[in-house]
């Protein structure tokens, strides 16, 4: 199956390249700030499957660059999906827990009303709507708190900070599911086959279990890496950022398991593997 992936250096894009033979397009081949280049790439390659693993993910900077965030997160996937619809190619697109406002404590189901708190979440929600509007056969896979041995992520940040600090304060009132990029890539590849064979697709959730706070996630990172760091939990109000974060990022993944047989990943096991790879 000829698979075209938008994104080359991102966490999920790198995992897709490690797990399957794919054509991975970087900015030099398809610039998401110029959506027409994305559509052109699909028409030229004529793949069997298209996966969009690229996005504008700088949550705080998006508050100052709303037009660029909208172009990359909405207009570009919309152009990709439109090209896929024209060629009858299944399209898989990664989205985020940030489309929700984080209210309550119950896991958000895929059909729950969306209410993003900032520009990043809003543009990702608009991207979802743009994909659906094209009529393309698609899967929108919402995920959260992505981590791996590559790129910039919470795990690598904590390990870097632990090299010079013996104590850290970390937010403890934001709860979510850390999700290994490798597992996201595997889930997308598993979903691609039934989608290509006529599965109706739709919007699904995929996040690691068990749910945890950033504070307890940090503690587990240091435990797994054998580093002695005193972690103090603080409220989000004590760590202000330009963009508001959802307090509740729990995602209900039941339909993903029911429809595709894909269970939520155990992030603790994946964390241990990633830390070992970083050591070596």
JSON list of C-alpha atoms in Angstrom, two decimals, residues 3-227:
[
{"chain": "A", "resi": 3, "resn": "UNK", "atom": "CA", "xyz": [1.35, 5.64, 1.82]},
{"chain": "A", "resi": 4, "resn": "UNK", "atom": "CA", "xyz": [1.99, 9.37, 1.59]},
{"chain": "A", "resi": 5, "resn": "UNK", "atom": "CA", "xyz": [2.82, 11.11, 4.88]},
{"chain": "A", "resi": 6, "resn": "UNK", "atom": "CA", "xyz": [2.82, 14.86, 5.40]},
{"chain": "A", "resi": 7, "resn": "UNK", "atom": "CA", "xyz": [5.57, 15.54, 7.90]},
{"chain": "A", "resi": 8, "resn": "UNK", "atom": "CA", "xyz": [9.10, 14.20, 8.03]},
{"chain": "A", "resi": 9, "resn": "UNK", "atom": "CA", "xyz": [10.75, 15.29, 11.27]},
{"chain": "A", "resi": 10, "resn": "UNK", "atom": "CA", "xyz": [7.84, 15.39, 13.74]},
{"chain": "A", "resi": 11, "resn": "UNK", "atom": "CA", "xyz": [7.44, 12.74, 16.41]},
{"chain": "A", "resi": 12, "resn": "UNK", "atom": "CA", "xyz": [4.66, 10.74, 14.75]},
{"chain": "A", "resi": 13, "resn": "UNK", "atom": "CA", "xyz": [6.08, 11.25, 11.26]},
{"chain": "A", "resi": 14, "resn": "UNK", "atom": "CA", "xyz": [9.42, 9.80, 12.35]},
{"chain": "A", "resi": 15, "resn": "UNK", "atom": "CA", "xyz": [7.66, 6.86, 13.97]},
{"chain": "A", "resi": 16, "resn": "UNK", "atom": "CA", "xyz": [5.69, 6.18, 10.78]},
{"chain": "A", "resi": 17, "resn": "UNK", "atom": "CA", "xyz": [8.92, 6.13, 8.79]},
{"chain": "A", "resi": 18, "resn": "UNK", "atom": "CA", "xyz": [10.44, 3.68, 11.26]},
{"chain": "A", "resi": 19, "resn": "UNK", "atom": "CA", "xyz": [7.47, 1.31, 11.13]},
{"chain": "A", "resi": 20, "resn": "UNK", "atom": "CA", "xyz": [6.51, 1.26, 7.44]},
{"chain": "A", "resi": 21, "resn": "UNK", "atom": "CA", "xyz": [7.67, 2.09, 3.95]},
{"chain": "A", "resi": 22, "resn": "UNK", "atom": "CA", "xyz": [6.15, 5.50, 3.42]},
{"chain": "A", "resi": 23, "resn": "UNK", "atom": "CA", "xyz": [6.78, 8.58, 1.30]},
{"chain": "A", "resi": 24, "resn": "UNK", "atom": "CA", "xyz": [7.38, 11.29, 3.90]},
{"chain": "A", "resi": 25, "resn": "UNK", "atom": "CA", "xyz": [7.14, 14.87, 2.68]},
{"chain": "A", "resi": 26, "resn": "UNK", "atom": "CA", "xyz": [8.97, 17.71, 4.38]},
{"chain": "A", "resi": 27, "resn": "UNK", "atom": "CA", "xyz": [8.44, 21.41, 3.93]},
{"chain": "A", "resi": 28, "resn": "UNK", "atom": "CA", "xyz": [10.65, 21.43, 0.83]},
{"chain": "A", "resi": 29, "resn": "UNK", "atom": "CA", "xyz": [8.17, 19.14, -0.94]},
{"chain": "A", "resi": 30, "resn": "UNK", "atom": "CA", "xyz": [4.86, 20.25, 0.60]},
{"chain": "A", "resi": 31, "resn": "UNK", "atom": "CA", "xyz": [4.71, 23.47, 2.61]},
{"chain": "A", "resi": 32, "resn": "UNK", "atom": "CA", "xyz": [1.62, 23.51, 4.84]},
{"chain": "A", "resi": 33, "resn": "UNK", "atom": "CA", "xyz": [1.75, 27.31, 4.89]},
{"chain": "A", "resi": 34, "resn": "UNK", "atom": "CA", "xyz": [0.99, 26.99, 1.15]},
{"chain": "A", "resi": 35, "resn": "UNK", "atom": "CA", "xyz": [-1.92, 24.51, 1.10]},
{"chain": "A", "resi": 36, "resn": "UNK", "atom": "CA", "xyz": [-1.99, 24.21, -2.69]},
{"chain": "A", "resi": 37, "resn": "UNK", "atom": "CA", "xyz": [1.41, 22.48, -2.59]},
{"chain": "A", "resi": 38, "resn": "UNK", "atom": "CA", "xyz": [-0.11, 19.78, -0.40]},
{"chain": "A", "resi": 39, "resn": "UNK", "atom": "CA", "xyz": [-2.92, 19.11, -2.84]},
{"chain": "A", "resi": 40, "resn": "UNK", "atom": "CA", "xyz": [-0.44, 19.09, -5.73]},
{"chain": "A", "resi": 41, "resn": "UNK", "atom": "CA", "xyz": [1.71, 16.50, -3.94]},
{"chain": "A", "resi": 42, "resn": "UNK", "atom": "CA", "xyz": [-1.26, 14.16, -3.58]},
{"chain": "A", "resi": 43, "resn": "UNK", "atom": "CA", "xyz": [-2.31, 14.52, -7.22]},
{"chain": "A", "resi": 44, "resn": "UNK", "atom": "CA", "xyz": [1.26, 13.88, -8.32]},
{"chain": "A", "resi": 45, "resn": "UNK", "atom": "CA", "xyz": [1.95, 10.86, -6.08]},
{"chain": "A", "resi": 46, "resn": "UNK", "atom": "CA", "xyz": [-1.47, 9.18, -6.42]},
{"chain": "A", "resi": 47, "resn": "UNK", "atom": "CA", "xyz": [-0.98, 7.16, -3.21]},
{"chain": "A", "resi": 48, "resn": "UNK", "atom": "CA", "xyz": [-3.30, 4.54, -1.73]},
{"chain": "A", "resi": 49, "resn": "UNK", "atom": "CA", "xyz": [-3.40, 6.28, 1.68]},
{"chain": "A", "resi": 50, "resn": "UNK", "atom": "CA", "xyz": [-2.61, 9.80, 2.91]},
{"chain": "A", "resi": 51, "resn": "UNK", "atom": "CA", "xyz": [-1.67, 10.52, 6.52]},
{"chain": "A", "resi": 52, "resn": "UNK", "atom": "CA", "xyz": [-1.29, 14.07, 7.79]},
{"chain": "A", "resi": 53, "resn": "UNK", "atom": "CA", "xyz": [1.23, 13.97, 10.64]},
{"chain": "A", "resi": 54, "resn": "UNK", "atom": "CA", "xyz": [2.20, 17.64, 10.36]},
{"chain": "A", "resi": 55, "resn": "UNK", "atom": "CA", "xyz": [0.72, 20.60, 12.22]},
{"chain": "A", "resi": 56, "resn": "UNK", "atom": "CA", "xyz": [1.38, 23.95, 13.85]},
{"chain": "A", "resi": 57, "resn": "UNK", "atom": "CA", "xyz": [1.86, 22.76, 17.44]},
{"chain": "A", "resi": 58, "resn": "UNK", "atom": "CA", "xyz": [3.46, 25.77, 19.16]},
{"chain": "A", "resi": 59, "resn": "UNK", "atom": "CA", "xyz": [0.52, 26.31, 21.51]},
{"chain": "A", "resi": 60, "resn": "UNK", "atom": "CA", "xyz": [1.68, 29.58, 23.05]},
{"chain": "A", "resi": 61, "resn": "UNK", "atom": "CA", "xyz": [3.16, 31.11, 19.89]},
{"chain": "A", "resi": 62, "resn": "UNK", "atom": "CA", "xyz": [-0.12, 30.44, 18.09]},
{"chain": "A", "resi": 63, "resn": "UNK", "atom": "CA", "xyz": [-1.70, 33.19, 20.18]},
{"chain": "A", "resi": 64, "resn": "UNK", "atom": "CA", "xyz": [0.53, 35.67, 18.29]},
{"chain": "A", "resi": 65, "resn": "UNK", "atom": "CA", "xyz": [0.37, 33.89, 14.92]},
{"chain": "A", "resi": 66, "resn": "UNK", "atom": "CA", "xyz": [-3.30, 32.99, 14.47]},
{"chain": "A", "resi": 67, "resn": "UNK", "atom": "CA", "xyz": [-3.26, 33.37, 10.67]},
{"chain": "A", "resi": 68, "resn": "UNK", "atom": "CA", "xyz": [-0.33, 31.02, 10.22]},
{"chain": "A", "resi": 69, "resn": "UNK", "atom": "CA", "xyz": [-1.78, 28.53, 12.70]},
{"chain": "A", "resi": 70, "resn": "UNK", "atom": "CA", "xyz": [-5.09, 28.60, 10.80]},
{"chain": "A", "resi": 71, "resn": "UNK", "atom": "CA", "xyz": [-3.38, 28.05, 7.45]},
{"chain": "A", "resi": 72, "resn": "UNK", "atom": "CA", "xyz": [-1.33, 25.09, 8.68]},
{"chain": "A", "resi": 73, "resn": "UNK", "atom": "CA", "xyz": [-3.94, 23.49, 10.93]},
{"chain": "A", "resi": 74, "resn": "UNK", "atom": "CA", "xyz": [-7.09, 24.17, 8.91]},
{"chain": "A", "resi": 75, "resn": "UNK", "atom": "CA", "xyz": [-6.51, 25.25, 5.31]},
{"chain": "A", "resi": 76, "resn": "UNK", "atom": "CA", "xyz": [-3.74, 22.71, 4.63]},
{"chain": "A", "resi": 77, "resn": "UNK", "atom": "CA", "xyz": [-5.56, 19.58, 5.88]},
{"chain": "A", "resi": 78, "resn": "UNK", "atom": "CA", "xyz": [-8.68, 20.85, 4.13]},
{"chain": "A", "resi": 79, "resn": "UNK", "atom": "CA", "xyz": [-6.74, 21.02, 0.86]},
{"chain": "A", "resi": 80, "resn": "UNK", "atom": "CA", "xyz": [-5.32, 17.54, 1.46]},
{"chain": "A", "resi": 81, "resn": "UNK", "atom": "CA", "xyz": [-8.74, 16.07, 2.17]},
{"chain": "A", "resi": 82, "resn": "UNK", "atom": "CA", "xyz": [-10.26, 17.77, -0.88]},
{"chain": "A", "resi": 83, "resn": "UNK", "atom": "CA", "xyz": [-7.58, 16.23, -3.10]},
{"chain": "A", "resi": 84, "resn": "UNK", "atom": "CA", "xyz": [-8.16, 12.84, -1.46]},
{"chain": "A", "resi": 85, "resn": "UNK", "atom": "CA", "xyz": [-11.91, 13.15, -2.03]},
{"chain": "A", "resi": 86, "resn": "UNK", "atom": "CA", "xyz": [-11.35, 13.93, -5.71]},
{"chain": "A", "resi": 87, "resn": "UNK", "atom": "CA", "xyz": [-9.14, 10.86, -6.13]},
{"chain": "A", "resi": 88, "resn": "UNK", "atom": "CA", "xyz": [-11.09, 8.60, -3.70]},
{"chain": "A", "resi": 89, "resn": "UNK", "atom": "CA", "xyz": [-8.07, 8.19, -1.43]},
{"chain": "A", "resi": 90, "resn": "UNK", "atom": "CA", "xyz": [-8.59, 7.55, 2.30]},
{"chain": "A", "resi": 91, "resn": "UNK", "atom": "CA", "xyz": [-7.23, 10.32, 4.53]},
{"chain": "A", "resi": 92, "resn": "UNK", "atom": "CA", "xyz": [-6.03, 10.05, 8.13]},
{"chain": "A", "resi": 93, "resn": "UNK", "atom": "CA", "xyz": [-5.51, 13.22, 10.15]},
{"chain": "A", "resi": 94, "resn": "UNK", "atom": "CA", "xyz": [-4.15, 13.75, 13.66]},
{"chain": "A", "resi": 95, "resn": "UNK", "atom": "CA", "xyz": [-5.98, 16.12, 15.97]},
{"chain": "A", "resi": 96, "resn": "UNK", "atom": "CA", "xyz": [-5.82, 16.99, 19.66]},
{"chain": "A", "resi": 97, "resn": "UNK", "atom": "CA", "xyz": [-7.46, 17.08, 23.08]},
{"chain": "A", "resi": 98, "resn": "UNK", "atom": "CA", "xyz": [-7.16, 20.90, 22.85]},
{"chain": "A", "resi": 99, "resn": "UNK", "atom": "CA", "xyz": [-10.41, 21.02, 20.88]},
{"chain": "A", "resi": 100, "resn": "UNK", "atom": "CA", "xyz": [-12.13, 20.58, 24.27]},
{"chain": "A", "resi": 101, "resn": "UNK", "atom": "CA", "xyz": [-12.33, 23.09, 27.11]},
{"chain": "A", "resi": 102, "resn": "UNK", "atom": "CA", "xyz": [-11.19, 20.62, 29.76]},
{"chain": "A", "resi": 103, "resn": "UNK", "atom": "CA", "xyz": [-14.27, 20.99, 31.94]},
{"chain": "A", "resi": 104, "resn": "UNK", "atom": "CA", "xyz": [-15.21, 18.28, 34.43]},
{"chain": "A", "resi": 105, "resn": "UNK", "atom": "CA", "xyz": [-13.37, 15.07, 35.14]},
{"chain": "A", "resi": 106, "resn": "UNK", "atom": "CA", "xyz": [-15.02, 12.54, 32.80]},
{"chain": "A", "resi": 107, "resn": "UNK", "atom": "CA", "xyz": [-13.15, 11.42, 29.68]},
{"chain": "A", "resi": 108, "resn": "UNK", "atom": "CA", "xyz": [-14.32, 13.26, 26.56]},
{"chain": "A", "resi": 109, "resn": "UNK", "atom": "CA", "xyz": [-16.06, 11.07, 24.00]},
{"chain": "A", "resi": 110, "resn": "UNK", "atom": "CA", "xyz": [-15.45, 11.70, 20.28]},
{"chain": "A", "resi": 111, "resn": "UNK", "atom": "CA", "xyz": [-18.94, 13.15, 19.80]},
{"chain": "A", "resi": 112, "resn": "UNK", "atom": "CA", "xyz": [-18.68, 15.52, 22.79]},
{"chain": "A", "resi": 113, "resn": "UNK", "atom": "CA", "xyz": [-19.21, 19.23, 22.02]},
{"chain": "A", "resi": 114, "resn": "UNK", "atom": "CA", "xyz": [-15.97, 21.05, 21.32]},
{"chain": "A", "resi": 115, "resn": "UNK", "atom": "CA", "xyz": [-15.01, 24.34, 22.92]},
{"chain": "A", "resi": 116, "resn": "UNK", "atom": "CA", "xyz": [-11.31, 25.17, 22.48]},
{"chain": "A", "resi": 117, "resn": "UNK", "atom": "CA", "xyz": [-9.66, 27.58, 24.89]},
{"chain": "A", "resi": 118, "resn": "UNK", "atom": "CA", "xyz": [-7.08, 29.12, 22.54]},
{"chain": "A", "resi": 119, "resn": "UNK", "atom": "CA", "xyz": [-5.89, 29.63, 18.99]},
{"chain": "A", "resi": 120, "resn": "UNK", "atom": "CA", "xyz": [-4.17, 26.26, 18.68]},
{"chain": "A", "resi": 121, "resn": "UNK", "atom": "CA", "xyz": [-7.23, 24.30, 19.76]},
{"chain": "A", "resi": 122, "resn": "UNK", "atom": "CA", "xyz": [-9.53, 26.47, 17.67]},
{"chain": "A", "resi": 123, "resn": "UNK", "atom": "CA", "xyz": [-7.50, 26.02, 14.48]},
{"chain": "A", "resi": 124, "resn": "UNK", "atom": "CA", "xyz": [-7.28, 22.27, 15.03]},
{"chain": "A", "resi": 125, "resn": "UNK", "atom": "CA", "xyz": [-11.07, 22.15, 15.48]},
{"chain": "A", "resi": 126, "resn": "UNK", "atom": "CA", "xyz": [-11.46, 24.18, 12.29]},
{"chain": "A", "resi": 127, "resn": "UNK", "atom": "CA", "xyz": [-9.16, 21.71, 10.55]},
{"chain": "A", "resi": 128, "resn": "UNK", "atom": "CA", "xyz": [-11.35, 18.82, 11.63]},
{"chain": "A", "resi": 129, "resn": "UNK", "atom": "CA", "xyz": [-14.41, 20.61, 10.22]},
{"chain": "A", "resi": 130, "resn": "UNK", "atom": "CA", "xyz": [-12.59, 21.34, 6.96]},
{"chain": "A", "resi": 131, "resn": "UNK", "atom": "CA", "xyz": [-11.69, 17.65, 6.54]},
{"chain": "A", "resi": 132, "resn": "UNK", "atom": "CA", "xyz": [-15.25, 16.50, 7.21]},
{"chain": "A", "resi": 133, "resn": "UNK", "atom": "CA", "xyz": [-16.69, 19.07, 4.78]},
{"chain": "A", "resi": 134, "resn": "UNK", "atom": "CA", "xyz": [-14.80, 17.61, 1.81]},
{"chain": "A", "resi": 135, "resn": "UNK", "atom": "CA", "xyz": [-16.64, 14.30, 1.98]},
{"chain": "A", "resi": 136, "resn": "UNK", "atom": "CA", "xyz": [-13.37, 12.37, 1.85]},
{"chain": "A", "resi": 137, "resn": "UNK", "atom": "CA", "xyz": [-13.20, 8.97, 3.50]},
{"chain": "A", "resi": 138, "resn": "UNK", "atom": "CA", "xyz": [-11.32, 9.90, 6.61]},
{"chain": "A", "resi": 139, "resn": "UNK", "atom": "CA", "xyz": [-10.25, 9.16, 10.15]},
{"chain": "A", "resi": 140, "resn": "UNK", "atom": "CA", "xyz": [-9.61, 12.06, 12.49]},
{"chain": "A", "resi": 141, "resn": "UNK", "atom": "CA", "xyz": [-7.57, 10.72, 15.39]},
{"chain": "A", "resi": 142, "resn": "UNK", "atom": "CA", "xyz": [-7.46, 12.95, 18.45]},
{"chain": "A", "resi": 143, "resn": "UNK", "atom": "CA", "xyz": [-4.59, 12.29, 20.83]},
{"chain": "A", "resi": 144, "resn": "UNK", "atom": "CA", "xyz": [-2.82, 13.98, 23.73]},
{"chain": "A", "resi": 145, "resn": "UNK", "atom": "CA", "xyz": [0.52, 14.63, 25.42]},
{"chain": "A", "resi": 146, "resn": "UNK", "atom": "CA", "xyz": [2.65, 13.04, 22.68]},
{"chain": "A", "resi": 147, "resn": "UNK", "atom": "CA", "xyz": [6.15, 11.91, 23.63]},
{"chain": "A", "resi": 148, "resn": "UNK", "atom": "CA", "xyz": [9.05, 10.00, 22.09]},
{"chain": "A", "resi": 149, "resn": "UNK", "atom": "CA", "xyz": [12.84, 10.01, 21.92]},
{"chain": "A", "resi": 150, "resn": "UNK", "atom": "CA", "xyz": [12.65, 12.54, 19.07]},
{"chain": "A", "resi": 151, "resn": "UNK", "atom": "CA", "xyz": [11.76, 16.21, 18.86]},
{"chain": "A", "resi": 152, "resn": "UNK", "atom": "CA", "xyz": [10.66, 18.50, 21.66]},
{"chain": "A", "resi": 153, "resn": "UNK", "atom": "CA", "xyz": [8.39, 16.94, 24.29]},
{"chain": "A", "resi": 154, "resn": "UNK", "atom": "CA", "xyz": [7.79, 16.82, 28.03]},
{"chain": "A", "resi": 155, "resn": "UNK", "atom": "CA", "xyz": [9.91, 13.74, 28.65]},
{"chain": "A", "resi": 156, "resn": "UNK", "atom": "CA", "xyz": [13.00, 15.21, 27.02]},
{"chain": "A", "resi": 157, "resn": "UNK", "atom": "CA", "xyz": [12.42, 18.57, 28.71]},
{"chain": "A", "resi": 158, "resn": "UNK", "atom": "CA", "xyz": [12.26, 16.96, 32.15]},
{"chain": "A", "resi": 159, "resn": "UNK", "atom": "CA", "xyz": [15.40, 14.92, 31.50]},
{"chain": "A", "resi": 160, "resn": "UNK", "atom": "CA", "xyz": [17.24, 18.02, 30.30]},
{"chain": "A", "resi": 161, "resn": "UNK", "atom": "CA", "xyz": [16.19, 20.05, 33.33]},
{"chain": "A", "resi": 162, "resn": "UNK", "atom": "CA", "xyz": [17.23, 17.26, 35.67]},
{"chain": "A", "resi": 163, "resn": "UNK", "atom": "CA", "xyz": [20.81, 17.61, 34.46]},
{"chain": "A", "resi": 164, "resn": "UNK", "atom": "CA", "xyz": [21.14, 20.95, 36.27]},
{"chain": "A", "resi": 165, "resn": "UNK", "atom": "CA", "xyz": [18.35, 20.94, 38.85]},
{"chain": "A", "resi": 166, "resn": "UNK", "atom": "CA", "xyz": [17.57, 18.76, 41.85]},
{"chain": "A", "resi": 167, "resn": "UNK", "atom": "CA", "xyz": [14.08, 20.19, 42.40]},
{"chain": "A", "resi": 168, "resn": "UNK", "atom": "CA", "xyz": [11.28, 21.21, 40.06]},
{"chain": "A", "resi": 169, "resn": "UNK", "atom": "CA", "xyz": [7.75, 22.59, 40.36]},
{"chain": "A", "resi": 170, "resn": "UNK", "atom": "CA", "xyz": [5.30, 21.01, 37.91]},
{"chain": "A", "resi": 171, "resn": "UNK", "atom": "CA", "xyz": [1.60, 21.61, 37.31]},
{"chain": "A", "resi": 172, "resn": "UNK", "atom": "CA", "xyz": [-0.57, 19.04, 39.07]},
{"chain": "A", "resi": 173, "resn": "UNK", "atom": "CA", "xyz": [-4.14, 20.09, 38.16]},
{"chain": "A", "resi": 174, "resn": "UNK", "atom": "CA", "xyz": [-3.99, 19.24, 34.45]},
{"chain": "A", "resi": 175, "resn": "UNK", "atom": "CA", "xyz": [-4.86, 15.57, 33.88]},
{"chain": "A", "resi": 176, "resn": "UNK", "atom": "CA", "xyz": [-4.41, 13.62, 30.67]},
{"chain": "A", "resi": 177, "resn": "UNK", "atom": "CA", "xyz": [-3.03, 10.56, 28.94]},
{"chain": "A", "resi": 178, "resn": "UNK", "atom": "CA", "xyz": [0.62, 10.67, 27.83]},
{"chain": "A", "resi": 179, "resn": "UNK", "atom": "CA", "xyz": [0.74, 9.00, 24.42]},
{"chain": "A", "resi": 180, "resn": "UNK", "atom": "CA", "xyz": [3.81, 7.44, 22.79]},
{"chain": "A", "resi": 181, "resn": "UNK", "atom": "CA", "xyz": [4.34, 8.62, 19.21]},
{"chain": "A", "resi": 182, "resn": "UNK", "atom": "CA", "xyz": [5.23, 5.09, 18.13]},
{"chain": "A", "resi": 183, "resn": "UNK", "atom": "CA", "xyz": [1.86, 3.81, 19.29]},
{"chain": "A", "resi": 184, "resn": "UNK", "atom": "CA", "xyz": [0.05, 6.62, 17.47]},
{"chain": "A", "resi": 185, "resn": "UNK", "atom": "CA", "xyz": [1.89, 5.69, 14.28]},
{"chain": "A", "resi": 186, "resn": "UNK", "atom": "CA", "xyz": [0.99, 2.04, 14.72]},
{"chain": "A", "resi": 187, "resn": "UNK", "atom": "CA", "xyz": [-2.67, 2.92, 15.34]},
{"chain": "A", "resi": 188, "resn": "UNK", "atom": "CA", "xyz": [-2.80, 5.02, 12.17]},
{"chain": "A", "resi": 189, "resn": "UNK", "atom": "CA", "xyz": [-1.31, 2.20, 10.10]},
{"chain": "A", "resi": 190, "resn": "UNK", "atom": "CA", "xyz": [-3.79, -0.31, 11.56]},
{"chain": "A", "resi": 191, "resn": "UNK", "atom": "CA", "xyz": [-6.71, 2.03, 10.82]},
{"chain": "A", "resi": 192, "resn": "UNK", "atom": "CA", "xyz": [-5.52, 2.68, 7.27]},
{"chain": "A", "resi": 193, "resn": "UNK", "atom": "CA", "xyz": [-6.28, -0.81, 5.97]},
{"chain": "A", "resi": 194, "resn": "UNK", "atom": "CA", "xyz": [-9.98, -1.06, 6.90]},
{"chain": "A", "resi": 195, "resn": "UNK", "atom": "CA", "xyz": [-10.43, 2.56, 5.82]},
{"chain": "A", "resi": 196, "resn": "UNK", "atom": "CA", "xyz": [-9.03, 1.65, 2.40]},
{"chain": "A", "resi": 197, "resn": "UNK", "atom": "CA", "xyz": [-11.39, -1.34, 2.28]},
{"chain": "A", "resi": 198, "resn": "UNK", "atom": "CA", "xyz": [-14.54, 0.70, 2.87]},
{"chain": "A", "resi": 199, "resn": "UNK", "atom": "CA", "xyz": [-14.71, 1.37, 6.61]},
{"chain": "A", "resi": 200, "resn": "UNK", "atom": "CA", "xyz": [-16.84, 4.45, 7.20]},
{"chain": "A", "resi": 201, "resn": "UNK", "atom": "CA", "xyz": [-14.17, 6.18, 9.29]},
{"chain": "A", "resi": 202, "resn": "UNK", "atom": "CA", "xyz": [-15.00, 9.13, 11.50]},
{"chain": "A", "resi": 203, "resn": "UNK", "atom": "CA", "xyz": [-13.56, 10.79, 14.59]},
{"chain": "A", "resi": 204, "resn": "UNK", "atom": "CA", "xyz": [-11.73, 8.68, 17.17]},
{"chain": "A", "resi": 205, "resn": "UNK", "atom": "CA", "xyz": [-9.68, 9.10, 20.32]},
{"chain": "A", "resi": 206, "resn": "UNK", "atom": "CA", "xyz": [-6.36, 7.51, 21.23]},
{"chain": "A", "resi": 207, "resn": "UNK", "atom": "CA", "xyz": [-4.46, 8.34, 24.41]},
{"chain": "A", "resi": 208, "resn": "UNK", "atom": "CA", "xyz": [-2.23, 6.56, 26.89]},
{"chain": "A", "resi": 209, "resn": "UNK", "atom": "CA", "xyz": [-3.39, 4.99, 30.13]},
{"chain": "A", "resi": 210, "resn": "UNK", "atom": "CA", "xyz": [-3.57, 5.52, 33.01]},
{"chain": "A", "resi": 211, "resn": "UNK", "atom": "CA", "xyz": [-4.47, 9.20, 33.15]},
{"chain": "A", "resi": 212, "resn": "UNK", "atom": "CA", "xyz": [-2.01, 11.25, 35.15]},
{"chain": "A", "resi": 213, "resn": "UNK", "atom": "CA", "xyz": [-1.09, 14.83, 36.04]},
{"chain": "A", "resi": 214, "resn": "UNK", "atom": "CA", "xyz": [1.95, 16.51, 34.55]},
{"chain": "A", "resi": 215, "resn": "UNK", "atom": "CA", "xyz": [3.43, 16.45, 38.04]},
{"chain": "A", "resi": 216, "resn": "UNK", "atom": "CA", "xyz": [3.06, 12.68, 38.45]},
{"chain": "A", "resi": 217, "resn": "UNK", "atom": "CA", "xyz": [4.20, 12.14, 34.86]},
{"chain": "A", "resi": 218, "resn": "UNK", "atom": "CA", "xyz": [7.41, 14.01, 35.75]},
{"chain": "A", "resi": 219, "resn": "UNK", "atom": "CA", "xyz": [7.89, 11.88, 38.86]},
{"chain": "A", "resi": 220, "resn": "UNK", "atom": "CA", "xyz": [7.56, 8.71, 36.78]},
{"chain": "A", "resi": 221, "resn": "UNK", "atom": "CA", "xyz": [10.08, 10.04, 34.26]},
{"chain": "A", "resi": 222, "resn": "UNK", "atom": "CA", "xyz": [12.65, 10.56, 37.01]},
{"chain": "A", "resi": 223, "resn": "UNK", "atom": "CA", "xyz": [11.87, 7.20, 38.63]},
{"chain": "A", "resi": 224, "resn": "UNK", "atom": "CA", "xyz": [12.26, 5.37, 35.32]},
{"chain": "A", "resi": 225, "resn": "UNK", "atom": "CA", "xyz": [15.49, 7.21, 34.50]},
{"chain": "A", "resi": 226, "resn": "UNK", "atom": "CA", "xyz": [16.98, 6.73, 37.96]},
{"chain": "A", "resi": 227, "resn": "UNK", "atom": "CA", "xyz": [17.36, 10.45, 38.56]}
]
